C-alpha cells in the first residue's frame, strides 16, 4: 500500500535534486521519512529526515519545517529510538 507512494516520492526526489529545487527535495525527503516511519523502517526514515531538517535549519519554511519536526517527534517517541539523539 505505501510502497507505491514511496517509489513516487523517491522519483520526485531525484527529479527535484537534478533541477536544484532544494526546498522541494527536502519536502520529498520528509515525505519519504514519514512513509517509512509508518511502515516501521525507522533507520531508513531517519536517513531521509535528517537532510530535510538540516536544510530547513538554514532556509526557513515554517510550514514545511513544522511537518518535518512533527515526523521527527513521532519517530523519536518509539521505544529504543537511538537515531533521535544523533540529530
CSV table of N, CA, C and O in Angstrom, one decimal:
chain,number,residue,atom,x,y,z
A,1,UNK,N,0.8,-1.2,0.0
A,1,UNK,CA,0.0,0.0,0.0
A,1,UNK,C,0.9,1.3,0.0
A,1,UNK,O,0.7,2.1,-0.8
A,2,UNK,N,1.8,1.4,0.9
A,2,UNK,CA,2.7,2.5,1.0
A,2,UNK,C,3.8,2.5,0.0
A,2,UNK,O,4.4,3.5,-0.4
A,3,UNK,N,4.2,1.3,-0.4
A,3,UNK,CA,5.4,1.2,-1.3
A,3,UNK,C,5.2,1.9,-2.6
A,3,UNK,O,6.2,2.4,-3.1
A,4,UNK,N,4.0,2.0,-3.1
A,4,UNK,CA,3.8,2.7,-4.4
A,4,UNK,C,4.1,4.2,-4.2
A,4,UNK,O,4.7,4.8,-5.0
A,5,UNK,N,3.6,4.8,-3.1
A,5,UNK,CA,3.8,6.2,-2.9
A,5,UNK,C,5.3,6.5,-2.6
A,5,UNK,O,5.8,7.5,-3.0
A,6,UNK,N,5.9,5.6,-1.9
A,6,UNK,CA,7.3,5.8,-1.6
A,6,UNK,C,8.1,5.8,-2.8
A,6,UNK,O,9.1,6.5,-3.0
A,7,UNK,N,7.8,4.9,-3.8
A,7,UNK,CA,8.5,4.9,-5.1
A,7,UNK,C,8.3,6.2,-5.8
A,7,UNK,O,9.3,6.7,-6.4
A,8,UNK,N,7.1,6.7,-5.8
A,8,UNK,CA,6.9,8.0,-6.5
A,8,UNK,C,7.6,9.2,-5.8
A,8,UNK,O,8.2,10.1,-6.4
A,9,UNK,N,7.6,9.1,-4.4
A,9,UNK,CA,8.4,10.2,-3.7
A,9,UNK,C,9.8,10.1,-4.0
A,9,UNK,O,10.5,11.1,-4.2
A,10,UNK,N,10.4,8.9,-4.1
A,10,UNK,CA,11.8,8.7,-4.5
A,10,UNK,C,12.1,9.2,-5.9
A,10,UNK,O,13.1,9.9,-6.1
A,11,UNK,N,11.2,9.0,-6.8
A,11,UNK,CA,11.4,9.5,-8.2
A,11,UNK,C,11.3,11.1,-8.2
A,11,UNK,O,12.2,11.7,-8.8
A,12,UNK,N,10.4,11.6,-7.4
A,12,UNK,CA,10.3,13.1,-7.3
A,12,UNK,C,11.5,13.7,-6.7
A,12,UNK,O,12.0,14.7,-7.1
A,13,UNK,N,12.0,13.0,-5.7
A,13,UNK,CA,13.2,13.5,-5.0
A,13,UNK,C,14.4,13.6,-6.0
A,13,UNK,O,15.1,14.6,-6.0
A,14,UNK,N,14.6,12.6,-6.8
A,14,UNK,CA,15.6,12.6,-7.8
A,14,UNK,C,15.5,13.7,-8.8
A,14,UNK,O,16.4,14.4,-9.2
A,15,UNK,N,14.2,13.9,-9.2
A,15,UNK,CA,14.0,15.0,-10.2
A,15,UNK,C,14.3,16.4,-9.6
A,15,UNK,O,14.9,17.2,-10.2
A,16,UNK,N,13.7,16.6,-8.4
A,16,UNK,CA,14.0,17.9,-7.7
A,16,UNK,C,15.5,18.1,-7.4
A,16,UNK,O,15.9,19.2,-7.6
A,17,UNK,N,16.2,17.1,-7.0
A,17,UNK,CA,17.6,17.2,-6.8
A,17,UNK,C,18.3,17.6,-8.1
A,17,UNK,O,19.2,18.5,-8.2
A,18,UNK,N,17.9,16.9,-9.2
A,18,UNK,CA,18.6,17.2,-10.5
A,18,UNK,C,18.3,18.6,-11.0
A,18,UNK,O,19.1,19.2,-11.6
A,19,UNK,N,17.1,19.1,-10.6
A,19,UNK,CA,16.7,20.5,-11.0
A,19,UNK,C,17.3,21.6,-10.1
A,19,UNK,O,17.2,22.7,-10.3
A,20,UNK,N,17.9,21.1,-9.0
A,20,UNK,CA,18.4,22.1,-8.0
A,20,UNK,C,17.3,22.7,-7.1
A,20,UNK,O,17.5,23.7,-6.5
A,21,UNK,N,16.1,22.1,-7.1
A,21,UNK,CA,15.0,22.6,-6.3
A,21,UNK,C,15.1,22.0,-4.9
A,21,UNK,O,14.5,21.0,-4.5
A,22,UNK,N,16.0,22.6,-4.1
A,22,UNK,CA,16.3,22.1,-2.8
A,22,UNK,C,15.2,22.0,-1.8
A,22,UNK,O,15.0,21.1,-1.0
A,23,UNK,N,14.3,23.1,-1.8
A,23,UNK,CA,13.1,23.1,-0.9
A,23,UNK,C,12.2,21.9,-1.2
A,23,UNK,O,11.8,21.2,-0.3
A,24,UNK,N,11.9,21.7,-2.5
A,24,UNK,CA,11.1,20.6,-2.8
A,24,UNK,C,11.7,19.2,-2.6
A,24,UNK,O,11.1,18.3,-2.2
A,25,UNK,N,13.0,19.2,-2.8
A,25,UNK,CA,13.8,17.9,-2.5
A,25,UNK,C,13.7,17.6,-1.0
A,25,UNK,O,13.5,16.5,-0.6
A,26,UNK,N,13.8,18.6,-0.2
A,26,UNK,CA,13.7,18.5,1.3
A,26,UNK,C,12.3,18.0,1.7
A,26,UNK,O,12.1,17.1,2.5
A,27,UNK,N,11.3,18.5,1.0
A,27,UNK,CA,9.9,18.1,1.2
A,27,UNK,C,9.8,16.6,0.9
A,27,UNK,O,9.1,15.8,1.6
A,28,UNK,N,10.3,16.2,-0.2
A,28,UNK,CA,10.3,14.7,-0.6
A,28,UNK,C,11.0,13.9,0.4
A,28,UNK,O,10.5,12.8,0.8
A,29,UNK,N,12.1,14.4,0.9
A,29,UNK,CA,12.8,13.6,2.0
A,29,UNK,C,11.9,13.5,3.2
A,29,UNK,O,11.9,12.4,3.8
A,30,UNK,N,11.2,14.5,3.6
A,30,UNK,CA,10.3,14.5,4.7
A,30,UNK,C,9.2,13.5,4.4
A,30,UNK,O,8.9,12.7,5.3
A,31,UNK,N,8.6,13.5,3.3
A,31,UNK,CA,7.5,12.6,3.0
A,31,UNK,C,8.0,11.2,2.9
A,31,UNK,O,7.2,10.3,3.4
A,32,UNK,N,9.2,10.9,2.4
A,32,UNK,CA,9.7,9.6,2.4
A,32,UNK,C,9.9,9.1,3.9
A,32,UNK,O,9.6,8.0,4.2
A,33,UNK,N,10.4,10.0,4.7
A,33,UNK,CA,10.7,9.7,6.1
A,33,UNK,C,9.3,9.3,6.8
A,33,UNK,O,9.3,8.4,7.6
A,34,UNK,N,8.3,10.1,6.6
A,34,UNK,CA,7.0,9.9,7.2
A,34,UNK,C,6.5,8.5,6.7
A,34,UNK,O,6.0,7.8,7.6
A,35,UNK,N,6.5,8.2,5.5
A,35,UNK,CA,6.0,7.0,5.0
A,35,UNK,C,6.8,5.8,5.5
A,35,UNK,O,6.3,4.8,5.9
A,36,UNK,N,8.1,5.9,5.5
A,36,UNK,CA,9.0,4.8,6.0
A,36,UNK,C,8.8,4.6,7.5
A,36,UNK,O,8.7,3.4,8.0
A,37,UNK,N,8.6,5.7,8.2
A,37,UNK,CA,8.2,5.5,9.7
A,37,UNK,C,6.9,4.8,9.9
A,37,UNK,O,6.8,4.0,10.8
A,38,UNK,N,6.0,5.1,9.0
A,38,UNK,CA,4.6,4.5,9.1
A,38,UNK,C,4.7,3.0,8.9
A,38,UNK,O,4.0,2.2,9.6
A,39,UNK,N,5.6,2.5,8.1
A,39,UNK,CA,5.7,1.1,7.8
A,39,UNK,C,6.8,0.4,8.7
A,39,UNK,O,7.2,-0.7,8.5
A,40,UNK,N,7.4,1.2,9.6
A,40,UNK,CA,8.3,0.6,10.6
A,40,UNK,C,9.8,0.5,10.2
A,40,UNK,O,10.6,-0.1,10.8
A,41,UNK,N,10.1,1.2,9.1
A,41,UNK,CA,11.5,1.3,8.7
A,41,UNK,C,12.2,2.5,9.2
A,41,UNK,O,12.5,3.5,8.5
A,42,UNK,N,12.4,2.5,10.5
A,42,UNK,CA,12.9,3.7,11.3
A,42,UNK,C,14.2,4.2,10.9
A,42,UNK,O,14.4,5.4,10.7
A,43,UNK,N,15.3,3.3,10.8
A,43,UNK,CA,16.6,3.8,10.4
A,43,UNK,C,16.6,4.5,9.1
A,43,UNK,O,17.2,5.6,8.9
A,44,UNK,N,15.8,3.9,8.1
A,44,UNK,CA,15.7,4.5,6.8
A,44,UNK,C,15.0,5.8,6.8
A,44,UNK,O,15.3,6.7,6.1
A,45,UNK,N,13.9,5.8,7.7
A,45,UNK,CA,13.2,7.1,7.8
A,45,UNK,C,14.1,8.2,8.3
A,45,UNK,O,14.1,9.3,7.8
A,46,UNK,N,14.9,7.9,9.3
A,46,UNK,CA,15.8,9.0,9.8
A,46,UNK,C,16.9,9.4,8.8
A,46,UNK,O,17.2,10.5,8.7
A,47,UNK,N,17.3,8.4,7.9
A,47,UNK,CA,18.2,8.7,6.9
A,47,UNK,C,17.7,9.8,5.9
A,47,UNK,O,18.4,10.6,5.4
A,48,UNK,N,16.4,9.7,5.7
A,48,UNK,CA,15.7,10.7,4.8
A,48,UNK,C,15.4,12.0,5.6
A,48,UNK,O,15.4,13.1,5.0
A,49,UNK,N,15.0,11.9,6.8
A,49,UNK,CA,14.6,13.1,7.6
A,49,UNK,C,15.7,14.0,7.9
A,49,UNK,O,15.5,15.2,7.9
A,50,UNK,N,16.8,13.5,8.2
A,50,UNK,CA,18.0,14.4,8.7
A,50,UNK,C,18.3,15.4,7.6
A,50,UNK,O,18.5,16.6,8.0
A,51,UNK,N,18.5,15.1,6.4
A,51,UNK,CA,18.8,16.1,5.4
A,51,UNK,C,17.7,17.2,5.3
A,51,UNK,O,18.0,18.4,5.1
A,52,UNK,N,16.4,16.8,5.4
A,52,UNK,CA,15.4,17.8,5.3
A,52,UNK,C,15.4,18.7,6.5
A,52,UNK,O,15.4,20.0,6.3
A,53,UNK,N,15.6,18.2,7.7
A,53,UNK,CA,15.7,19.1,8.9
A,53,UNK,C,17.0,20.0,8.8
A,53,UNK,O,16.9,21.2,9.1
A,54,UNK,N,18.0,19.5,8.3
A,54,UNK,CA,19.2,20.3,8.1
A,54,UNK,C,19.0,21.4,7.1
A,54,UNK,O,19.5,22.5,7.3
A,55,UNK,N,18.3,21.1,6.0
A,55,UNK,CA,18.1,22.1,5.0
A,55,UNK,C,17.2,23.2,5.6
A,55,UNK,O,17.5,24.4,5.4
A,56,UNK,N,16.2,22.9,6.3
A,56,UNK,CA,15.3,23.9,6.8
A,56,UNK,C,15.9,24.6,8.0
A,56,UNK,O,15.3,25.6,8.5
A,57,UNK,N,17.0,24.2,8.5
A,57,UNK,CA,17.7,24.9,9.6
A,57,UNK,C,18.3,26.2,9.0
A,57,UNK,O,18.4,27.2,9.7
A,58,UNK,N,18.6,26.2,7.7
A,58,UNK,CA,19.3,27.3,7.1
A,58,UNK,C,18.3,28.1,6.1
A,58,UNK,O,18.5,29.3,5.9
A,59,UNK,N,17.3,27.4,5.6
A,59,UNK,CA,16.4,28.0,4.7
A,59,UNK,C,15.0,27.8,5.3
A,59,UNK,O,14.3,26.8,5.0
A,60,UNK,N,14.5,28.8,6.0
A,60,UNK,CA,13.4,28.7,6.8
A,60,UNK,C,12.1,28.7,6.0
A,60,UNK,O,11.8,29.6,5.2
A,61,UNK,N,11.3,27.6,6.2
A,61,UNK,CA,10.0,27.5,5.6
A,61,UNK,C,9.1,26.9,6.8
A,61,UNK,O,9.1,25.7,7.0
A,62,UNK,N,8.4,27.8,7.5
A,62,UNK,CA,7.7,27.3,8.7
A,62,UNK,C,6.8,26.1,8.5
A,62,UNK,O,6.8,25.2,9.3
A,63,UNK,N,6.0,26.2,7.5
A,63,UNK,CA,5.0,25.1,7.3
A,63,UNK,C,5.7,23.8,7.1
A,63,UNK,O,5.4,22.7,7.7
A,64,UNK,N,6.7,23.8,6.2
A,64,UNK,CA,7.4,22.5,5.9
A,64,UNK,C,8.3,22.1,7.1
A,64,UNK,O,8.4,20.9,7.4
A,65,UNK,N,8.9,23.0,7.8
A,65,UNK,CA,9.7,22.7,8.9
A,65,UNK,C,8.9,22.1,10.0
A,65,UNK,O,9.3,21.1,10.6
A,66,UNK,N,7.7,22.6,10.2
A,66,UNK,CA,6.8,22.1,11.2
A,66,UNK,C,6.5,20.6,11.0
A,66,UNK,O,6.5,19.8,11.9
A,67,UNK,N,6.1,20.3,9.7
A,67,UNK,CA,5.8,18.9,9.3
A,67,UNK,C,6.9,18.0,9.6
A,67,UNK,O,6.7,16.9,10.1
A,68,UNK,N,8.1,18.4,9.2
A,68,UNK,CA,9.3,17.6,9.5
A,68,UNK,C,9.6,17.4,10.9
A,68,UNK,O,10.0,16.3,11.4
A,69,UNK,N,9.4,18.4,11.7
A,69,UNK,CA,9.6,18.3,13.2
A,69,UNK,C,8.5,17.4,13.8
A,69,UNK,O,8.8,16.6,14.7
A,70,UNK,N,7.3,17.4,13.3
A,70,UNK,CA,6.3,16.5,13.8
A,70,UNK,C,6.7,15.1,13.5
A,70,UNK,O,6.5,14.2,14.3
A,71,UNK,N,7.2,14.8,12.3
A,71,UNK,CA,7.6,13.5,11.9
A,71,UNK,C,8.8,13.0,12.8
A,71,UNK,O,8.8,11.9,13.3
A,72,UNK,N,9.7,13.9,13.1
A,72,UNK,CA,10.8,13.6,14.0
A,72,UNK,C,10.3,13.3,15.4
A,72,UNK,O,10.8,12.4,16.0
A,73,UNK,N,9.3,14.0,15.8
A,73,UNK,CA,8.7,13.8,17.1
A,73,UNK,C,8.1,12.4,17.2
A,73,UNK,O,8.3,11.6,18.2
A,74,UNK,N,7.4,12.0,16.2
A,74,UNK,CA,6.8,10.7,16.2
A,74,UNK,C,7.8,9.6,16.1
A,74,UNK,O,7.7,8.6,16.8
A,75,UNK,N,8.8,9.8,15.3
A,75,UNK,CA,9.9,8.8,15.2
A,75,UNK,C,10.7,8.6,16.5
A,75,UNK,O,11.0,7.5,16.8
A,76,UNK,N,10.9,9.7,17.1
A,76,UNK,CA,11.7,9.7,18.4
A,76,UNK,C,10.9,9.1,19.6
A,76,UNK,O,11.5,8.7,20.6
A,77,UNK,N,9.6,9.0,19.4
A,77,UNK,CA,8.8,8.5,20.6
A,77,UNK,C,8.7,7.0,20.6
A,77,UNK,O,8.3,6.4,21.6
A,78,UNK,N,9.2,6.3,19.6
A,78,UNK,CA,9.1,4.9,19.6
A,78,UNK,C,10.2,4.4,20.6
A,78,UNK,O,11.2,5.0,20.8
A,79,UNK,N,9.9,3.2,21.2
A,79,UNK,CA,10.9,2.7,22.2
A,79,UNK,C,12.2,2.4,21.6
A,79,UNK,O,12.3,1.9,20.5
A,80,UNK,N,13.3,2.8,22.3
A,80,UNK,CA,14.7,2.5,21.8
A,80,UNK,C,15.0,3.2,20.6
A,80,UNK,O,15.5,2.6,19.6
A,81,UNK,N,14.7,4.5,20.5
A,81,UNK,CA,14.9,5.3,19.3
A,81,UNK,C,16.3,6.0,19.3
A,81,UNK,O,16.4,7.2,19.6
A,82,UNK,N,17.4,5.3,19.1
A,82,UNK,CA,18.7,5.9,19.2
A,82,UNK,C,19.0,6.9,18.2
A,82,UNK,O,19.8,7.8,18.3
A,83,UNK,N,18.3,6.9,17.0
A,83,UNK,CA,18.5,7.8,15.9
A,83,UNK,C,18.2,9.2,16.3
A,83,UNK,O,18.9,10.2,15.9
A,84,UNK,N,17.3,9.4,17.2
A,84,UNK,CA,16.9,10.8,17.6
A,84,UNK,C,18.0,11.6,18.3
A,84,UNK,O,18.1,12.8,18.2
A,85,UNK,N,18.9,10.9,19.0
A,85,UNK,CA,19.9,11.6,19.7
A,85,UNK,C,21.0,12.0,18.7
A,85,UNK,O,21.9,12.9,19.1
A,86,UNK,N,21.1,11.5,17.6
A,86,UNK,CA,22.1,11.8,16.6
A,86,UNK,C,21.9,13.2,15.9
A,86,UNK,O,22.8,13.8,15.4
A,87,UNK,N,20.6,13.6,15.9
A,87,UNK,CA,20.3,14.8,15.2
A,87,UNK,C,20.4,15.9,16.2
A,87,UNK,O,21.0,16.8,16.3
